[in-house]
Coordinates of C-alpha atoms and ligand atoms in Angstrom, one line a residue:
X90 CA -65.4 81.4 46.9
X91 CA -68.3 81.1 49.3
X92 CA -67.8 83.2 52.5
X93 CA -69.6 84.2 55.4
X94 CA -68.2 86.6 58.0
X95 CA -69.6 87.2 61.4
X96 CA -70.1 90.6 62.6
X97 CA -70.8 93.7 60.8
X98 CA -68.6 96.1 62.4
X99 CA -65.8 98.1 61.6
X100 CA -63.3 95.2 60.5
X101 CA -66.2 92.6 59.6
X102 CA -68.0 94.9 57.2
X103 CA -64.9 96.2 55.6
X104 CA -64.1 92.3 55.2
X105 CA -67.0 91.5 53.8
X106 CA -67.4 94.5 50.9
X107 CA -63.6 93.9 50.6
X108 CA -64.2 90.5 49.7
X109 CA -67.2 90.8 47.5
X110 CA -65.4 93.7 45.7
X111 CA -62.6 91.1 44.9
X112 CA -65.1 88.7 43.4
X113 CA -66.3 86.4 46.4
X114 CA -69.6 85.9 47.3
X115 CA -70.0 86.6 50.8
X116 CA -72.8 86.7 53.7
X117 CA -72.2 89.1 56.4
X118 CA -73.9 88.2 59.9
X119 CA -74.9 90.6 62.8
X120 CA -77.4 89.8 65.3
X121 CA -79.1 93.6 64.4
X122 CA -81.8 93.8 62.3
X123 CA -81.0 97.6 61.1
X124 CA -77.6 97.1 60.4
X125 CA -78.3 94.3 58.0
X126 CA -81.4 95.8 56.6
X127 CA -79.2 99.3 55.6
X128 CA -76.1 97.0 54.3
X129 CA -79.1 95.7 52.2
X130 CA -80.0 98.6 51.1
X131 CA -76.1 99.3 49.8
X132 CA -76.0 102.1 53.0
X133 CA -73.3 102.2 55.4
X134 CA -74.4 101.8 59.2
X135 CA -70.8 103.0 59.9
X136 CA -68.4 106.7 57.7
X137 CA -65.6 105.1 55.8
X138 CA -64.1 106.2 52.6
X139 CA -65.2 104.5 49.9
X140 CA -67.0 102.2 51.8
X141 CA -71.0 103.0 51.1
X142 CA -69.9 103.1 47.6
X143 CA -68.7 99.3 47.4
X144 CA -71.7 98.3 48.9
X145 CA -73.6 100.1 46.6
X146 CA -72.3 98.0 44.2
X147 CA -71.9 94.8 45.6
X148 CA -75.6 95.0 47.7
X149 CA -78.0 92.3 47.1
X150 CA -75.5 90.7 44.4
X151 CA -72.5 89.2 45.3
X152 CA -72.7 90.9 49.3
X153 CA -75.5 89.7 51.1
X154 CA -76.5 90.9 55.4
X155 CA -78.6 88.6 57.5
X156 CA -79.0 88.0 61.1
X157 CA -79.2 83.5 60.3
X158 CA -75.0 83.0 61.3
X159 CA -76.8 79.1 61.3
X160 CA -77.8 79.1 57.2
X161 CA -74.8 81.4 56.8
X162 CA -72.6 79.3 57.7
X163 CA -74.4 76.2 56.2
X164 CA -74.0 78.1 52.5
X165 CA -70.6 78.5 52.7
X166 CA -66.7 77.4 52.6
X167 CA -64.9 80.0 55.1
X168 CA -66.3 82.1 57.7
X169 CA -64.5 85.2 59.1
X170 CA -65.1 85.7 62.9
X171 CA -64.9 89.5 63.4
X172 CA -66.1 90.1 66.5
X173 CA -65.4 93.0 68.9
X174 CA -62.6 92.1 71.4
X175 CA -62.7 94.7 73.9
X176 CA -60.6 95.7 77.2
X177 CA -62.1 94.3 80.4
X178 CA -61.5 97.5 82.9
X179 CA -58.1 95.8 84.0
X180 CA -56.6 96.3 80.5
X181 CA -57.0 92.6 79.9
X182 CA -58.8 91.7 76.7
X183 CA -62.4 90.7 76.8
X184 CA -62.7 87.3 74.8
X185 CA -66.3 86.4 75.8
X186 CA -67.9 87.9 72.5
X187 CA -65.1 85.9 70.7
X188 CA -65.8 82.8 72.8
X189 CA -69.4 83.4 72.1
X190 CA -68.7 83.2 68.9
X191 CA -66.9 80.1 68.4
X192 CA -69.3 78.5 70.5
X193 CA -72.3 79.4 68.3
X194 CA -69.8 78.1 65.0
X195 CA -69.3 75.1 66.5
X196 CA -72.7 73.8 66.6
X197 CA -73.7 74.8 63.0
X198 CA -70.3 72.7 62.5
X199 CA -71.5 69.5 63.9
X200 CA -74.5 69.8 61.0
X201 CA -71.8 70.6 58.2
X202 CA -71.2 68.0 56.1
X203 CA -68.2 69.4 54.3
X204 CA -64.6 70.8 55.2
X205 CA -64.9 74.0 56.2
X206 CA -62.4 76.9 57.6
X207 CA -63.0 79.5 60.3
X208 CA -60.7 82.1 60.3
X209 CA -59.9 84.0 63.1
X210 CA -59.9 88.1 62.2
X211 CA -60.3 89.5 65.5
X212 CA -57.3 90.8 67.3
X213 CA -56.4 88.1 70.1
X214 CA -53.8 87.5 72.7
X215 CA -51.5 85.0 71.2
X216 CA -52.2 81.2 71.7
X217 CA -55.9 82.5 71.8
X218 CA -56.7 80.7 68.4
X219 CA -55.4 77.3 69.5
X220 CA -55.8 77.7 73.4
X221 CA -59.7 79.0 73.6
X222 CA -61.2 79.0 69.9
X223 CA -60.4 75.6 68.2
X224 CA -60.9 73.9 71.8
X225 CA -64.5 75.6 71.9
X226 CA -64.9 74.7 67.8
X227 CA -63.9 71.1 68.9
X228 CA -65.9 70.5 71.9
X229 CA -69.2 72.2 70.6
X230 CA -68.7 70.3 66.7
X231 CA -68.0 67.0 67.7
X232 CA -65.4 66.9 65.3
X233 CA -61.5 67.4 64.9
X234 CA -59.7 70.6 63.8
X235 CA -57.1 69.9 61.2
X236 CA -59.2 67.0 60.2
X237 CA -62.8 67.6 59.8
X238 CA -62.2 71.5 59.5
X239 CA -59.7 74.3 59.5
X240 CA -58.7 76.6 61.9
X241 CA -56.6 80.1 60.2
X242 CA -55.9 83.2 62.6
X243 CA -55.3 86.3 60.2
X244 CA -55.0 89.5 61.5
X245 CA -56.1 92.5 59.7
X246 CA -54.1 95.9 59.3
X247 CA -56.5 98.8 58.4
X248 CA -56.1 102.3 59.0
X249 CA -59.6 103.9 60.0
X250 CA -60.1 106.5 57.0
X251 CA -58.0 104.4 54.6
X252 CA -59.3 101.0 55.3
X253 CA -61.1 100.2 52.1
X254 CA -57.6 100.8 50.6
X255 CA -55.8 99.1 52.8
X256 CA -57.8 96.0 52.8
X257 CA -57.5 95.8 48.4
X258 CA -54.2 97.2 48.6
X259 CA -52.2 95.0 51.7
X260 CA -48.5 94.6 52.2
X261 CA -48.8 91.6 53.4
X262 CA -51.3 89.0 54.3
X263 CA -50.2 87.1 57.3
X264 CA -52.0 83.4 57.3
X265 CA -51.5 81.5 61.2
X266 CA -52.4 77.9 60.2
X267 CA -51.6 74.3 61.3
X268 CA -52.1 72.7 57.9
X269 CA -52.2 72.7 54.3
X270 CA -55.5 72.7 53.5
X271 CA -56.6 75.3 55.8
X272 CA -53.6 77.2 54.0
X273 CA -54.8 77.0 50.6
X274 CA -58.2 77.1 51.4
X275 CA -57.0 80.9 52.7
X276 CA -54.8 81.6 50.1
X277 CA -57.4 81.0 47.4
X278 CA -59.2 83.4 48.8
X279 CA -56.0 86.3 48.6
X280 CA -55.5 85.0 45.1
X281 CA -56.5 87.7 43.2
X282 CA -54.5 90.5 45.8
X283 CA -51.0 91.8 44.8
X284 CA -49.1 90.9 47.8
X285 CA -46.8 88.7 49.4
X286 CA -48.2 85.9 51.5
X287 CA -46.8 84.8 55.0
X288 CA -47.5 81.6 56.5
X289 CA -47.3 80.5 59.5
X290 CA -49.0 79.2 62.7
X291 CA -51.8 81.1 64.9
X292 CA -49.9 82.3 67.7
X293 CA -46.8 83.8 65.6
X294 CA -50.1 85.3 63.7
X295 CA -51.5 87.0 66.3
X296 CA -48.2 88.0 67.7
X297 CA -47.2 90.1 64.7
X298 CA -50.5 91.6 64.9
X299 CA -50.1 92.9 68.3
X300 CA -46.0 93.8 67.9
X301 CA -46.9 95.9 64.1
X302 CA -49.1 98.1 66.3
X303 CA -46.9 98.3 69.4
X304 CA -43.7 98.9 66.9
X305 CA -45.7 101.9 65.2
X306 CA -46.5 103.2 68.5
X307 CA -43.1 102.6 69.8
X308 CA -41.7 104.9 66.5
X309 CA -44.4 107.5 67.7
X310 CA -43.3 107.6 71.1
X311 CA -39.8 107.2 70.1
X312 CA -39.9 110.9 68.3
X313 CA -41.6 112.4 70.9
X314 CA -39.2 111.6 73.5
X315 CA -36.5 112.6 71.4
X316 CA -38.8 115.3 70.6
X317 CA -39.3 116.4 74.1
X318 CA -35.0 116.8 74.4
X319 CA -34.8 118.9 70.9
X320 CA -37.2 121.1 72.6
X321 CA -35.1 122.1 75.6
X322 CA -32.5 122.3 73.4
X323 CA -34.2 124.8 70.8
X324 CA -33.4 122.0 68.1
X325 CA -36.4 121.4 65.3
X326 CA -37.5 117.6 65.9
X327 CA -38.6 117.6 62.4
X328 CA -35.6 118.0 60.9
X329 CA -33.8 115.4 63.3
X330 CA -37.0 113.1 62.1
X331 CA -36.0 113.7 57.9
X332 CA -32.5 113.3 58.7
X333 CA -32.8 110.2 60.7
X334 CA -35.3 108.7 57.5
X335 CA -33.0 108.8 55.2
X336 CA -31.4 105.7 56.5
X337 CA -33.1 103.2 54.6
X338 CA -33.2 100.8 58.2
X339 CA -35.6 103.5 59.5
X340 CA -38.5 105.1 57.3
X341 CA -39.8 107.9 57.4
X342 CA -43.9 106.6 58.4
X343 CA -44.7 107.5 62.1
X344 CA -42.3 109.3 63.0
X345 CA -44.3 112.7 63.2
X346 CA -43.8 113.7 66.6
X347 CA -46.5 115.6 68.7
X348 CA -49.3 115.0 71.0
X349 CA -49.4 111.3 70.2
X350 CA -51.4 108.1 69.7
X351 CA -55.1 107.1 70.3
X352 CA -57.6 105.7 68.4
X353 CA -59.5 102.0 68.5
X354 CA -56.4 99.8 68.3
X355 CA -53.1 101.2 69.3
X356 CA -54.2 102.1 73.5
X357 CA -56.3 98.6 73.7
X358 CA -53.5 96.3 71.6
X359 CA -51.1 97.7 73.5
X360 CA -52.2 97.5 77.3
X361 CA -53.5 94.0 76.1
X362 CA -50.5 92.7 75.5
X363 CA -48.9 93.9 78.4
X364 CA -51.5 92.4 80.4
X365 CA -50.6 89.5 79.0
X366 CA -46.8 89.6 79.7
X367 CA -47.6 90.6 83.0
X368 CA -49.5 87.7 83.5
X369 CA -47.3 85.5 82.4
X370 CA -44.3 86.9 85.0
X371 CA -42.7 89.4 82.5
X372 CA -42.6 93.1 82.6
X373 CA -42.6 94.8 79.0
X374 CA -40.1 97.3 80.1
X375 CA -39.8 99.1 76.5
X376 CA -43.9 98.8 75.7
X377 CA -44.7 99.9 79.7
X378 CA -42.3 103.3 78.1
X379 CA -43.9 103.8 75.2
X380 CA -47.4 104.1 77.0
X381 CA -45.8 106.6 79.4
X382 CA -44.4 109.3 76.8
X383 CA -48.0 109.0 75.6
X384 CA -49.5 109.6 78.6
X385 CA -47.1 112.7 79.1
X386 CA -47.6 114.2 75.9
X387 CA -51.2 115.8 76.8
X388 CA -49.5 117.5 80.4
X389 CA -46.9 118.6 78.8
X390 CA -49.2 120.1 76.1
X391 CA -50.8 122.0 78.5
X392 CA -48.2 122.5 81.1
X393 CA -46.9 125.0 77.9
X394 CA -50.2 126.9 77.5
X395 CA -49.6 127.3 81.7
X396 CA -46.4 128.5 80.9
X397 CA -46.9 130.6 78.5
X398 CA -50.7 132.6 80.2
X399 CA -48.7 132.2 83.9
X400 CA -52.3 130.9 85.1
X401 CA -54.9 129.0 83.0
X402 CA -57.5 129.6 85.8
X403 CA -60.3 131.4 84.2
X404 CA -58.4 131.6 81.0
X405 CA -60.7 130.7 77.8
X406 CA -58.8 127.6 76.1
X407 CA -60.1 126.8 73.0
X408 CA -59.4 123.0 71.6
X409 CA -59.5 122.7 67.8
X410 CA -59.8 118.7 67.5
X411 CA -61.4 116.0 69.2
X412 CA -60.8 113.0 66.7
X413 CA -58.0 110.8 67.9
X414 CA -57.0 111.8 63.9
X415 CA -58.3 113.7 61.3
X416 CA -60.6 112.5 58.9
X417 CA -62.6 110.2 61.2
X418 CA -65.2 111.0 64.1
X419 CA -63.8 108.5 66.2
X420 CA -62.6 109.7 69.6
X421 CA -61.9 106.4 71.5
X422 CA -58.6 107.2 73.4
X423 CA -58.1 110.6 71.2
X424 CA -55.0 112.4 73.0
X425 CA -57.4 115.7 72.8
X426 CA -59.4 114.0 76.0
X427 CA -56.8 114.1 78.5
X428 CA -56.2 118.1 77.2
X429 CA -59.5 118.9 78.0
X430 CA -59.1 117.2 81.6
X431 CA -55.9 118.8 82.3
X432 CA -57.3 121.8 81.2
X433 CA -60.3 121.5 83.6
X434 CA -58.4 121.0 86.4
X435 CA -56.2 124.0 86.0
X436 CA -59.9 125.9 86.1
X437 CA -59.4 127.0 82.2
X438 CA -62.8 127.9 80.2
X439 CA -62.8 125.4 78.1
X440 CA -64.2 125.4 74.2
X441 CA -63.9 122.7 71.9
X442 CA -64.3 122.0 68.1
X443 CA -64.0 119.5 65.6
X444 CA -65.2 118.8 62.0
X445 CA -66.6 115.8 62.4
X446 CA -66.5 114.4 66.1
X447 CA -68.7 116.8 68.1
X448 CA -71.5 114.4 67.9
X449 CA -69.2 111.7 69.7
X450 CA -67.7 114.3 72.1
X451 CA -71.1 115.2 73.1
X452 CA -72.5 111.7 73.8
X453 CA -68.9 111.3 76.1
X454 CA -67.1 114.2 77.3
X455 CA -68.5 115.5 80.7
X456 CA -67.6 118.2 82.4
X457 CA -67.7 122.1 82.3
X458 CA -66.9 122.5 78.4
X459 CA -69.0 123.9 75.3
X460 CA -69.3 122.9 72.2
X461 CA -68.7 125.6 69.4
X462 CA -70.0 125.2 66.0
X463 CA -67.3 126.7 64.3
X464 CA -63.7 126.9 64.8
X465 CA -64.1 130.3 64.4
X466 CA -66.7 130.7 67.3
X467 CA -64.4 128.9 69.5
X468 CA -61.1 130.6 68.6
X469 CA -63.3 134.3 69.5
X470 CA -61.9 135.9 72.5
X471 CA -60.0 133.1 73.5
X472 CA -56.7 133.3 75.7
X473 CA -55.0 130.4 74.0
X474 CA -55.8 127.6 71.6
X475 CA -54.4 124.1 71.5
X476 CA -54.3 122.1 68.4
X477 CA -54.9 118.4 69.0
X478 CA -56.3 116.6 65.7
X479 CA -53.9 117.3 62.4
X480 CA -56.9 118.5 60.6
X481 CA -56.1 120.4 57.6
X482 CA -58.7 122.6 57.8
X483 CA -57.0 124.3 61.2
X484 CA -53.7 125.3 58.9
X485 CA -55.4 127.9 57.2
X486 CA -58.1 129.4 60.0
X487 CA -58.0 132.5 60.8
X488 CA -56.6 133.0 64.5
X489 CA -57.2 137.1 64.5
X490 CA -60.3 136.6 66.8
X491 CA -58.7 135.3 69.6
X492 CA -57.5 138.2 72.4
X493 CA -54.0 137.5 71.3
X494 CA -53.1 134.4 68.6
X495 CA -51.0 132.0 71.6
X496 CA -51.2 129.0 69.7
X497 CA -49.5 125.6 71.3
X498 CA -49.5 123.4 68.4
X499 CA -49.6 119.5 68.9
X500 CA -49.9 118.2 66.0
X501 CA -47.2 120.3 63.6
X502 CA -49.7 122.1 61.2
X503 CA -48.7 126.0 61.8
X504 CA -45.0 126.3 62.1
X505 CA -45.9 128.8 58.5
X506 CA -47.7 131.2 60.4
X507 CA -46.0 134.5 60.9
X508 CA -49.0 135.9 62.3
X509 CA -49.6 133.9 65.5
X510 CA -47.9 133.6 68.7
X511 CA -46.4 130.2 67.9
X512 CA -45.4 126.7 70.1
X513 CA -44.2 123.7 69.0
X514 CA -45.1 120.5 71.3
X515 CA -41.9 119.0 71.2
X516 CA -40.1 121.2 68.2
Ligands
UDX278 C1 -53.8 101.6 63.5 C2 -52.8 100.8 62.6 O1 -52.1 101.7 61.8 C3 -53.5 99.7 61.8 O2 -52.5 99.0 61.0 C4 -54.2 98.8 62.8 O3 -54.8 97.7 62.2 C5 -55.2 99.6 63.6 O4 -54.5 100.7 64.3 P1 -55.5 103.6 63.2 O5 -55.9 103.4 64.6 O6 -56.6 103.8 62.2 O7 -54.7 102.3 62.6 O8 -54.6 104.9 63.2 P2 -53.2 105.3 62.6 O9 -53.3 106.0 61.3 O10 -52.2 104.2 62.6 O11 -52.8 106.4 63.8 C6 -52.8 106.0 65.1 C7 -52.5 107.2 66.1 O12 -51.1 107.6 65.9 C8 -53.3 108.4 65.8 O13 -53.7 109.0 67.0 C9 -52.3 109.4 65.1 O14 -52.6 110.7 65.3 C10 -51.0 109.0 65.7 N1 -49.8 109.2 64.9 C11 -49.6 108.5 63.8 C12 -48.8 110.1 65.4 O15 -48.9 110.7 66.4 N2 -47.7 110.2 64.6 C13 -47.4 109.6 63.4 O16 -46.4 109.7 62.8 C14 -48.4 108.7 63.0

């Protein structure tokens, strides 16, 4: 099939190799020149696992970057909108890239002389789709949604580090539509992927995009509050967490207790949608919980290291892990930010190091901290370390050059060590 998606960034560009990798042809549009010039030139403007080699492949033959959305558009049968959907500084999500968007589709519509489907891949408050987009669609085309075109909300599902597979490998794809056409049109597309697919309108869509993240995040935070009881009680969380997964209702995914979630989607999804409620007269009293164990996780982190030193004034704290997980450079929301805060404000010396986000921290973390370029240089002479990122790398370090090894482990990666001064967050 012919498909054009709009926006080359994280969820737009793994679209659009996604797609050509499964045999479509697509376009990908972004209004910068570089990005489409390197997606071009089979190079990835963003890390991802597999990524830059599926573009590679697919560059210049069946994946195409250009910054004419008009033409794009023209040339094909479904376009993906993909477009950032941020959090306005209230918590309430941003839709005027979105609305931009539509607004822009709409026009090249009116030209169209064929059906054609926009599908809706951004992550929007429900009702979005049929409340803001196909109104802005309809107005700006001329023409009737359902009728003269199709309007499909499908929400996407990948993990940063593991998106490629994600995307080729789903375990579902979830299709919000109002009619058949638009339905098969979709489906068509999904033809050639092994998994089941749900239909069912736009709101429910977006919906089970917003309540998949908030469950997973609800699991997390769910351990760690049980976690936080097992540790007054000198009872291993870990083993509560295997015992409790062996009931087949419950599985055993996200339930790693520790210093707790961050990253792109879960924070934003989840104060979105509470926004939302909130707006709409109800109070989220479960999902308003699950943001506050998160929020507690990083003090009580550090309230251990106080604990454990007496003071953390002039102490030197070294943080191994600024990704809000391993693998990634990303440290939007990371749980290792508020450490470093509370750290600061207890007057600790604080050093930080991570494999692959230092770059990031530097453009964003202010404050009285420095950079190591090891984790060695940051672990020598220090008073205590913190381990905030599950990187696998820290398992194995070598902790002798610290004054004495106090480790407070967040993140459940050196419970094996007999030669450290070992504590569990919530374990
Ligand atoms: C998440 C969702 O998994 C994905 O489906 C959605 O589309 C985007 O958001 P991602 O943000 O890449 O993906 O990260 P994920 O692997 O889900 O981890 C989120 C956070 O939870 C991380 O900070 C991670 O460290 C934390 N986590 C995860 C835990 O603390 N414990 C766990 O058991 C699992």
């Amino acid at each position: 099939m012919e498909i054009s998606v709009i926006g080359a960034g994280y969820v737009g560009l793994i679209t659009a190799a996604g797609l050509a990798e499964k045999g479509h042809n697509v376009l990908v549009i972004d209004i910068q020149k570089e990005k489409v010039d390197m997606i071009n030139a089979g190079k990835s403007p963003l890390y991802e696992e597999g990524l830059e080699e599926i573009l590679r492949k697919n560059s210049g033959k069946r994946l195409k970057a250009t910054t004419d959305g008009e033409k794009s558009i023209l040339d094909t049968d479904v376009t993906f909108i993909c477009v950032q959907t941020p959090a306005d500084f209230e918590g309430a999500v941003d839709l005027r890239p979105i609305k931009r968007v539509a607004e822009n589709v709409g026009k090249t519509l009116k030209k169209k002389k064929t059906y054609h489907v926009v599908v809706v891949k951004s992550t929007v408050p429900p009702s979005t789709t049929e409340k803001t987009v196909t109104p802005i669609l309809e107005e700006n085309s001329g023409k009737k949604a359902g009728r003269d075109f199709g309007v499909v909300m499908s929400p996407e599902f990948l993990r940063e580090g593991i998106a490629i597979k994600d995307f080729l490998n789903p375990d579902r794809v979830i299709i919000g539509a109002t009619e058949e056409k638009a339905y098969k049109t979709v489906e068509e597309i999904y033809r050639g992927f092994n998994c089941p697919i749900y239909r069912t309108d736009p709101r429910t869509a977006e919906m089970i995009k917003y309540a998949s993240n908030i469950f997973l995040a609800t699991k997390i935070s769910f351990i760690n509050d049980i976690g936080n009881i097992c540790k007054k009680l000198d009872i291993d969380t870990y083993k509560v967490a295997e015992g409790l997964s062996m009931d087949k209702r419950i599985s055993p995914h996200f339930l790693n207790a520790g210093l707790g979630w961050g990253g792109s989607c879960f924070p934003k999804d989840i104060r979105g949608l509470v926004h939302k409620a909130k707006e709409l007269g109800y109070e989220p009293k479960l999902v308003d919980g699950v943001i506050k164990i998160n929020e507690e996780q990083p003090k009580i982190m550090v309230r251990l290291g106080k604990k454990r030193l007496g003071t953390l004034e002039g102490k030197k704290a070294a943080v191994l892990g600024l990704a809000f997980k391993p693998n990634t450079d990303d440290i939007r929301d990371s749980q290792a930010l508020p450490v470093i805060e509370y750290l600061l404000k207890e007057d600790a010396c604080v050093v930080v190091y991570d494999p692959k986000a230092m770059e990031n921290a530097k453009k964003t973390i202010n404050g009285r901290i420095t950079f190591a370029k090891t984790a060695q240089e940051a672990l020598k002479d220090a008073d205590i370390a913190f381990i905030t990122t599950a990187w696998e790398e820290f398992r194995e370090l070598d902790y002798s050059g610290m004054k004495k090894p106090i480790i407070v482990d967040g993140r459940n990666l050196l419970r094996h060590r007999k030669d450290i001064i070992y504590e569990g967050l919530c374990w």
